CSV table of C-alpha atoms in Angstrom, one decimal:
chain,number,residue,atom,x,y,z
A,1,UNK,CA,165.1,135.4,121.6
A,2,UNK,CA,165.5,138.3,119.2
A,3,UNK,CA,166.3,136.3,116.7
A,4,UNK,CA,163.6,133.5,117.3
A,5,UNK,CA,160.9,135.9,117.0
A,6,UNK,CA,162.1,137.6,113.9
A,7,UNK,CA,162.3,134.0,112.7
A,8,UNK,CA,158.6,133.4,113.4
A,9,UNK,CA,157.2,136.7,112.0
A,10,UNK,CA,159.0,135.7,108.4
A,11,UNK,CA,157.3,132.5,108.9
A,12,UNK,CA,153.9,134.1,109.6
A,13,UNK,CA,154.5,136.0,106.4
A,14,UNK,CA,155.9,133.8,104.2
A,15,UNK,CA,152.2,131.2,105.4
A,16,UNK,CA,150.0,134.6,104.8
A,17,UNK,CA,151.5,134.9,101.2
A,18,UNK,CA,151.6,131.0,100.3
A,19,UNK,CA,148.1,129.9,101.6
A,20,UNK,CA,148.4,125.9,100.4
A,21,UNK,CA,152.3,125.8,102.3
A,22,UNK,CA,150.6,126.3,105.9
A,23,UNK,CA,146.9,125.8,105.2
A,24,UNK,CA,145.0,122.9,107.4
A,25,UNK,CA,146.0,119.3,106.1
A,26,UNK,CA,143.0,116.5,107.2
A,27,UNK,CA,143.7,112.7,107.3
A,28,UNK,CA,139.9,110.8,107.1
A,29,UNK,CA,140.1,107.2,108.4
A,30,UNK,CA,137.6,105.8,106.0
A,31,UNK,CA,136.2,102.8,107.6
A,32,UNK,CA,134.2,99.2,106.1
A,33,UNK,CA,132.8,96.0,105.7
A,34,UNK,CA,134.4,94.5,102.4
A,35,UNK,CA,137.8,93.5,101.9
A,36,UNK,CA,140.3,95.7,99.9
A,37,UNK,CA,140.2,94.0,96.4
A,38,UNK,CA,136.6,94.3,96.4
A,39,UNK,CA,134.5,96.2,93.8
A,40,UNK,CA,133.1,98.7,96.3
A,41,UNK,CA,136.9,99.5,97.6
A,42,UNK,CA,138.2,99.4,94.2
A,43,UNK,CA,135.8,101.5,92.3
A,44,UNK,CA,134.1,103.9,94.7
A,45,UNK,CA,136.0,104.3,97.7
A,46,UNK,CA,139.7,104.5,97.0
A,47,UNK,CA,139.0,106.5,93.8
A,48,UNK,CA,136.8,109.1,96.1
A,49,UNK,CA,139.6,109.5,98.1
A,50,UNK,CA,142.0,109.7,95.5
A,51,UNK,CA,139.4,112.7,94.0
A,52,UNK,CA,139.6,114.6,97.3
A,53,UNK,CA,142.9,114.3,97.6
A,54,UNK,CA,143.9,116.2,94.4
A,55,UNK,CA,141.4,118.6,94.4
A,56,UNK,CA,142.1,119.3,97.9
A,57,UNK,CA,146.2,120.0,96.6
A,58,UNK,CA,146.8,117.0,98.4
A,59,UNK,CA,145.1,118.5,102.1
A,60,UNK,CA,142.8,116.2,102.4
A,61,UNK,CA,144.1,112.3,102.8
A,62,UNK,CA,142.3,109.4,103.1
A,63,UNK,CA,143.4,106.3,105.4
A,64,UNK,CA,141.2,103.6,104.5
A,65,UNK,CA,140.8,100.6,106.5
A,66,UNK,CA,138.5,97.4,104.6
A,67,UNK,CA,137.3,94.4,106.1
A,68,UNK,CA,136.3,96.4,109.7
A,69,UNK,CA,140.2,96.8,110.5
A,70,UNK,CA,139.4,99.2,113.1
A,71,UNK,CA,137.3,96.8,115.2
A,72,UNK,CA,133.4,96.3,115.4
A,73,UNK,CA,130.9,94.9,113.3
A,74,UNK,CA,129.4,96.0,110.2
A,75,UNK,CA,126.4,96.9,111.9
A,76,UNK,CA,128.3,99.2,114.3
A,77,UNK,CA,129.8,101.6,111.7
A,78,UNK,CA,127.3,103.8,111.5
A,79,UNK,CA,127.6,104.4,115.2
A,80,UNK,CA,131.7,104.6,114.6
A,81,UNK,CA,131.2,107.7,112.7
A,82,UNK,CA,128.4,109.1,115.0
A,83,UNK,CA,130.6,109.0,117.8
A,84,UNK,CA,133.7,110.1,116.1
A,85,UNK,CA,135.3,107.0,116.2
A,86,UNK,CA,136.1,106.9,112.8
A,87,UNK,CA,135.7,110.1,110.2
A,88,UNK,CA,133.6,108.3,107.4
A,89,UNK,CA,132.2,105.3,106.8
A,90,UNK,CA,130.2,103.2,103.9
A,91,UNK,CA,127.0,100.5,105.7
A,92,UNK,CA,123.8,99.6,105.0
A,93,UNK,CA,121.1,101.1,107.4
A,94,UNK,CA,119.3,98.3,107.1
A,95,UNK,CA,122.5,96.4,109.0
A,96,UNK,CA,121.3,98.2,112.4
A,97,UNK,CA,117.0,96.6,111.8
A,98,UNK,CA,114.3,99.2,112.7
A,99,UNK,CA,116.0,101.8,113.5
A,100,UNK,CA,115.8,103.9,109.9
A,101,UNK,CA,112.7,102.5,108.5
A,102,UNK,CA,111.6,105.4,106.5
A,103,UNK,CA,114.7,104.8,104.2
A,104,UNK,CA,113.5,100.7,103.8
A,105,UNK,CA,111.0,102.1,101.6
A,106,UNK,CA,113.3,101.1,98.8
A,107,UNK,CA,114.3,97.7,99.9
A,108,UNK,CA,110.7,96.9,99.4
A,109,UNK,CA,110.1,94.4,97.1
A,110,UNK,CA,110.0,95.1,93.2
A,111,UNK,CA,111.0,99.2,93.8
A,112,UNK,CA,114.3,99.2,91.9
A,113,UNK,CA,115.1,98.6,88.6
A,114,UNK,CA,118.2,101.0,87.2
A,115,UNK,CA,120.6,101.7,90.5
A,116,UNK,CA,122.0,104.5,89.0
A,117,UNK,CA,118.0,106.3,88.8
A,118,UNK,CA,117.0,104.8,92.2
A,119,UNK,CA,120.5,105.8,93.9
A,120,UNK,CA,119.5,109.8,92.3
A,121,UNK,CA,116.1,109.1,94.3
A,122,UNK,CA,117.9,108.0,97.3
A,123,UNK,CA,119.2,111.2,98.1
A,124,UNK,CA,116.2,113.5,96.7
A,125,UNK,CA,114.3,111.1,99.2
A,126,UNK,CA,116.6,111.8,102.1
A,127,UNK,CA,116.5,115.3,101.7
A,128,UNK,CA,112.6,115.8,101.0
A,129,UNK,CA,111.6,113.6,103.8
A,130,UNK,CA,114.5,111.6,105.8
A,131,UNK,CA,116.6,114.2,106.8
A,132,UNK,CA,115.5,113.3,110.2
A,133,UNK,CA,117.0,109.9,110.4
A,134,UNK,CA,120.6,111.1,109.4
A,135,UNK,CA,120.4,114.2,111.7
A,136,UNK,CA,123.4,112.5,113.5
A,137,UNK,CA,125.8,112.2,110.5
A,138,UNK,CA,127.0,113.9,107.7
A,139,UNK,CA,125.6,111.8,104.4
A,140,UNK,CA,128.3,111.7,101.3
A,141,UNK,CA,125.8,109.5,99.5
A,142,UNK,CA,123.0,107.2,99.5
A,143,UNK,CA,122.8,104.4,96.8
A,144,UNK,CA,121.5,101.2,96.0
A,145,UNK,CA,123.1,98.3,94.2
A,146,UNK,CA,122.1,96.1,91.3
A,147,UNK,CA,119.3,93.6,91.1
A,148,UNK,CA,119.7,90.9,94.2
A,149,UNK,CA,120.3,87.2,93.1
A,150,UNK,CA,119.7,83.6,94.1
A,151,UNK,CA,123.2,81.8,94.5
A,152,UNK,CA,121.7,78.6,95.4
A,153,UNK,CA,124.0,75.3,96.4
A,154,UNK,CA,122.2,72.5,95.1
A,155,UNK,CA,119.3,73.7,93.2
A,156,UNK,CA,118.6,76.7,91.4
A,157,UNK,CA,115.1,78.7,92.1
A,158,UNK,CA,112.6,78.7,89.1
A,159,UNK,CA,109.7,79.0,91.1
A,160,UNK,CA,108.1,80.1,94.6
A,161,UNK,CA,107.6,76.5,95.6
A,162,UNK,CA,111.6,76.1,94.8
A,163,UNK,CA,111.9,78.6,98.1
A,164,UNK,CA,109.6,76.5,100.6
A,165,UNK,CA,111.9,75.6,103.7
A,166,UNK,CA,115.6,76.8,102.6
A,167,UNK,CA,117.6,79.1,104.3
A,168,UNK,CA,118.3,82.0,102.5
A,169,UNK,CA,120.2,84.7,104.0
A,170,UNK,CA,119.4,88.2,103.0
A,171,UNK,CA,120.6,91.7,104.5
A,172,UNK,CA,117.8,93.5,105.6
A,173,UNK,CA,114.6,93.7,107.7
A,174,UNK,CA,112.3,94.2,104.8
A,175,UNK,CA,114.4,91.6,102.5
A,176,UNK,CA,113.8,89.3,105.4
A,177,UNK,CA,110.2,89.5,105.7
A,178,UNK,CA,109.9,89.2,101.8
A,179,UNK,CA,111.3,85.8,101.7
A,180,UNK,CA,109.8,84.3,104.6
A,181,UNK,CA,106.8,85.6,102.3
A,182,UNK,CA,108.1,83.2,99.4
A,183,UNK,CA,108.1,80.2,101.9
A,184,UNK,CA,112.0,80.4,102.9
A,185,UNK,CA,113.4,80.6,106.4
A,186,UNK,CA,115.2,83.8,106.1
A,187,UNK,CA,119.1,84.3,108.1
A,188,UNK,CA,119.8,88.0,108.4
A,189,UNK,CA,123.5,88.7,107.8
A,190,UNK,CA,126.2,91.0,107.0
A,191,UNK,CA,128.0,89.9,103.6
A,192,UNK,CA,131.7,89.2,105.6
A,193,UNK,CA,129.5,85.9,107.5
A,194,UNK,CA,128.1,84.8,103.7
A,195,UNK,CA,131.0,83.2,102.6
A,196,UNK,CA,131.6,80.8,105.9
A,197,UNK,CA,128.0,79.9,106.3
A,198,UNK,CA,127.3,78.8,102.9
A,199,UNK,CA,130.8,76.8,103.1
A,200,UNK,CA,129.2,74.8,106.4
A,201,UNK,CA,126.4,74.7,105.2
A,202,UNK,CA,124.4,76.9,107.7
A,203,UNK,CA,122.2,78.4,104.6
A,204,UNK,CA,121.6,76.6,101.6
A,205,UNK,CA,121.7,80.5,99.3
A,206,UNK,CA,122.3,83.6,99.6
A,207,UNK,CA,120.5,86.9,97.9
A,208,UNK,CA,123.1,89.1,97.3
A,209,UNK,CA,124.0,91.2,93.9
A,210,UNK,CA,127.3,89.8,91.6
A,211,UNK,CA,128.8,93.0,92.7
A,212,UNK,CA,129.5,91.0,95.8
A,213,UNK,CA,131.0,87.9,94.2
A,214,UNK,CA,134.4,88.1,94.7
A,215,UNK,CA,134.4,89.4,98.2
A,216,UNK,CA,133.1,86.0,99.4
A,217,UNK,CA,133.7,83.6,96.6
A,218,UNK,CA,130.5,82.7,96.2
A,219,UNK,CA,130.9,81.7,92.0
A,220,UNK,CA,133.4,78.8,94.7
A,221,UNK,CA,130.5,78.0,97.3
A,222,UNK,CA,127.5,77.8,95.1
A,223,UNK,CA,126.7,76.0,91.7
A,224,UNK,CA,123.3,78.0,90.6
A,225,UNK,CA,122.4,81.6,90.2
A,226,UNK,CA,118.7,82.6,89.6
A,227,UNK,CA,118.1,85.9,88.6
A,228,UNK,CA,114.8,87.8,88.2
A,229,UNK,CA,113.3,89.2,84.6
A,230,UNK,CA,115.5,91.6,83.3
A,231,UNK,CA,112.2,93.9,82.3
A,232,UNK,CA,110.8,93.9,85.8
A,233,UNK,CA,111.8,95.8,88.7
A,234,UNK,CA,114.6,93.7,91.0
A,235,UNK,CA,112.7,91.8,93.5
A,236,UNK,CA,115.3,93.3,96.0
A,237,UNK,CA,117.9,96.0,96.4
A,238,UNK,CA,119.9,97.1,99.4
A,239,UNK,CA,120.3,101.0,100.4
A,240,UNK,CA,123.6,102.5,101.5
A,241,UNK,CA,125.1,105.7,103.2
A,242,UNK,CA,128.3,107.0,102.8
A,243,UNK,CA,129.0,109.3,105.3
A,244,UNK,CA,131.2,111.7,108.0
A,245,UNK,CA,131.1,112.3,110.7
A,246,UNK,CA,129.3,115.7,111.4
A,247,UNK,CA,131.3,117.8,113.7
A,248,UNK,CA,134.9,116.6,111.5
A,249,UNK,CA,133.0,117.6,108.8
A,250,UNK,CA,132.3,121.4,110.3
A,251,UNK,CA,136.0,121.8,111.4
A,252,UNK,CA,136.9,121.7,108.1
A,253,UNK,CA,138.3,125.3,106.7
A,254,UNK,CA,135.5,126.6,104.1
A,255,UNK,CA,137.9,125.2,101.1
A,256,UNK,CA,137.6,121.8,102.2
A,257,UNK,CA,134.3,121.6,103.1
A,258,UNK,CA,134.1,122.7,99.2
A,259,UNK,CA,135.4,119.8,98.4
A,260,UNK,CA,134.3,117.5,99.9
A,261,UNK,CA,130.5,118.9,99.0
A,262,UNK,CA,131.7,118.9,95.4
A,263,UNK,CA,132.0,115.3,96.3
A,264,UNK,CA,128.9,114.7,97.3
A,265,UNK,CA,124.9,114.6,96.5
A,266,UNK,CA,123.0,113.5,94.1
A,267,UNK,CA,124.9,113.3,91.5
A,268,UNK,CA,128.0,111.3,92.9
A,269,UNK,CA,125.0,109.2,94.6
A,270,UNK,CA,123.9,108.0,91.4
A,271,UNK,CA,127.5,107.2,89.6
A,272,UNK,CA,127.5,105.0,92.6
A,273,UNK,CA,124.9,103.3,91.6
A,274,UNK,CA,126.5,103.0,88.2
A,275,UNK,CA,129.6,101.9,88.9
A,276,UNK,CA,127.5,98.9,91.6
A,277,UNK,CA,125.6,97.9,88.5
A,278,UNK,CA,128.8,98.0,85.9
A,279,UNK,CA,130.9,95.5,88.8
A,280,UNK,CA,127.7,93.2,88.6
A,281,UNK,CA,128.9,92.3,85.1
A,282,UNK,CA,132.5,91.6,86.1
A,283,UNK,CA,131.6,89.7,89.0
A,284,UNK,CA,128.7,87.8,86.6
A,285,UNK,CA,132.3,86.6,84.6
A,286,UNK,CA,133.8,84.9,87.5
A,287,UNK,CA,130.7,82.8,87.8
A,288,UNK,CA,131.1,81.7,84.4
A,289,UNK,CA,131.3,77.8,85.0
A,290,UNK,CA,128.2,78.0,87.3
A,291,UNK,CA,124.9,77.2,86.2
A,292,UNK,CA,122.3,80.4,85.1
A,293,UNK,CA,118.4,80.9,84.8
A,294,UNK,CA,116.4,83.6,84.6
A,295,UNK,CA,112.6,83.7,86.9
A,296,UNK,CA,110.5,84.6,84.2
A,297,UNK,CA,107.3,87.8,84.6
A,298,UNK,CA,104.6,85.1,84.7
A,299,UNK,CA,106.2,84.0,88.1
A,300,UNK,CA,107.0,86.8,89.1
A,301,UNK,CA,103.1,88.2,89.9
A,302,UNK,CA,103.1,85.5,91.7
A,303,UNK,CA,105.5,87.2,93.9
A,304,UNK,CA,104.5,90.6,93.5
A,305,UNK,CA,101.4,89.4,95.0
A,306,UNK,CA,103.0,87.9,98.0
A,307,UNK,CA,105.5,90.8,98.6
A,308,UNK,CA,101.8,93.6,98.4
A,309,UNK,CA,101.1,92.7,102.5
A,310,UNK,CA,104.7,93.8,102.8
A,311,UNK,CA,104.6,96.8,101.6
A,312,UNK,CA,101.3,97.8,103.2
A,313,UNK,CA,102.8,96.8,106.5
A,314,UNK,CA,105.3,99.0,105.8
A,315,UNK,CA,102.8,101.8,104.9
A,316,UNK,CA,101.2,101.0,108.4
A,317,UNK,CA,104.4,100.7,110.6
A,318,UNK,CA,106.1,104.1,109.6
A,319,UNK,CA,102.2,105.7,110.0
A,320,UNK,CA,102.2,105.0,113.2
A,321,UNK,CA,105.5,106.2,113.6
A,322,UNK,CA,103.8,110.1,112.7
A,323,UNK,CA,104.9,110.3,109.1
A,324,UNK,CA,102.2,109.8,105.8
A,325,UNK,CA,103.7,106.5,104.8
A,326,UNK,CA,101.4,106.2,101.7
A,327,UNK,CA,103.2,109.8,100.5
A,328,UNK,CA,106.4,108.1,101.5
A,329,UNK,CA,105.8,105.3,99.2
A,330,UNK,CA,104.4,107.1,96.3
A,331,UNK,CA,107.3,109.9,96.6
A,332,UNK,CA,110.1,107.3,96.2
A,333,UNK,CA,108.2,105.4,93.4
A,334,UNK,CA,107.5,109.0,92.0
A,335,UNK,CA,111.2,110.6,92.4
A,336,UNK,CA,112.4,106.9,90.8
A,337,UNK,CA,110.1,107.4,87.6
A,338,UNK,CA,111.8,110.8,87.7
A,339,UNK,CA,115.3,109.7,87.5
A,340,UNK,CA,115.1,106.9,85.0
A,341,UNK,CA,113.0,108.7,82.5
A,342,UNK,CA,116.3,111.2,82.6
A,343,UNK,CA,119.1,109.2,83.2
């Protein structure tokens, strides 16, 4: 026994004199929607990971599991890493309707029009007047992606009146309610489902950036993308969260926790954004042989004007919830001005 505890004192020692040989290790289980060789695993999530992982001296590991490998639905992620169930997660708020409707301010229509600006504004949003909704989680990031699209089967969309009666799917509440304003019959779903329904034809299009392209095939499925004016604002973006879950996050040792916040905020948020709006291109490519137009600004008051009822419903809705929605709206359109004119 003499022996054995002489043993353990050396080892003590030996771990008070080389920190890194007996200091906490972590393995995340990083858990999402898309399938491994898509752009948001590829370029954001992995390399994340792979970040934390050597600035951590290899403490911090990352098991990452695409295409909801852990069980659930998309909409139930953010839930997974509230409970625990998982450690981090990447979803779309807007997946679970209603319940964070002070962040859908920037899913209203014609907000966004640089993601890397607007994904800066996200989080300055958040922590000026959300913080409430994400009380329950520990937010990485918050971004948007690149302007939404039309990938339309038989016929492209040039006009409103091209929209009357088709079923469009789209991925959140307020994207929803903006087409049903153009005269489509909206079909809310999570981007996994896009790929099957347009190939039975349950919906004749889908909104959804090129980021998204190769996850579903859709340059396979469809033979027309309309895409909105360049100079104007996207007519549509998504918002996302990245985040951990809170109380893995606090048992972290202080050095980790350093990492991981040096992996976080504002900044990080908005070279998401970037990198979203740089895979648009390369997913753009694979829909080369497809046919292309572009919705020009004259039509696109006509929509503005549509999508104006929208956004005062909005206004409205999250007033009566107890917050100033009109400051809401005008912060996020302020702290976006902000961020492109310093991008």
């Amino acid at each position: 026994m003499a022996i054995s505890f002489r043993s353990l004192s050396l080892g003590v020692a030996a771990c008070a004199l080389t920190t890194f040989a007996c200091a906490q290790e972590v393995t995340l289980k990083v858990h999402h929607f898309l399938p491994a060789g898509s752009y948001a695993n590829a370029k954001f999530i992995q390399p994340w990971c792979d970040k934390v992982n050597k600035e951590s001296n290899n403490r911090i590991k990352c098991q990452v599991y695409p295409s909801m490998q852990l069980g659930g639905t998309p909409p139930q992620l953010i839930d997974q890493v509230r409970d625990g169930t998982v450690d981090v997660v990447w979803t779309l708020p807007g997946y679970t309707a209603g319940r964070f409707p002070l962040i859908e301010v920037f899913e209203l229509p014609f907000m966004m029009q640089n993601p890397e600006a607007t994904s800066k504004a996200v989080w300055d949003y958040v922590q000026q007047y959300d913080k409430t909704e994400f009380k329950d989680v520990h937010p990485i990031a918050f971004h948007v992606h690149g302007d939404g699209v039309f990938h339309m089967v038989k016929q492209p969309v040039r006009t409103m009146a091209d929209l009357k009666g088709l079923k469009l799917r789209a991925p959140t509440r307020q994207t929803n309610k903006f087409l049903a304003a153009l005269g489509a019959t909206p079909v809310a779903m999570p981007v996994p489902q896009v790929g099957e329904a347009l190939a039975k034809g349950v919906i004749d299009g889908a909104v959804v950036p090129y980021e998204v392209v190769p996850s579903v095939k859709i340059q396979e499925l469809v033979k027309f993308h309309s895409e909105t004016d360049p100079s104007e604002p996207a007519f549509y973006t998504s918002t996302f969260v990245f985040a951990m879950n809170q109380k893995k996050y606090d048992s972290l040792p202080a050095d980790l926790k350093k990492v991981i916040d040096a992996n976080s905020g504002q900044a990080f948020s908005g070279q998401i954004g970037k990198i979203f709006l740089e895979a648009d291109g390369e997913g753009k490519k694979l829909a080369s042989k497809n046919t292309f137009n572009v919705i020009p600004k004259t039509e696109l008051e006509n929509w503005k004007k549509a999508g104006q009822p929208l956004i005062d419903a909005w206004v409205a809705e999250v007033t009566a919830k107890g917050v100033n929605g009109k400051q809401l709206l005008d912060g996020a359109r302020a702290l976006i001005a902000k961020h492109s004119a310093t991008k």
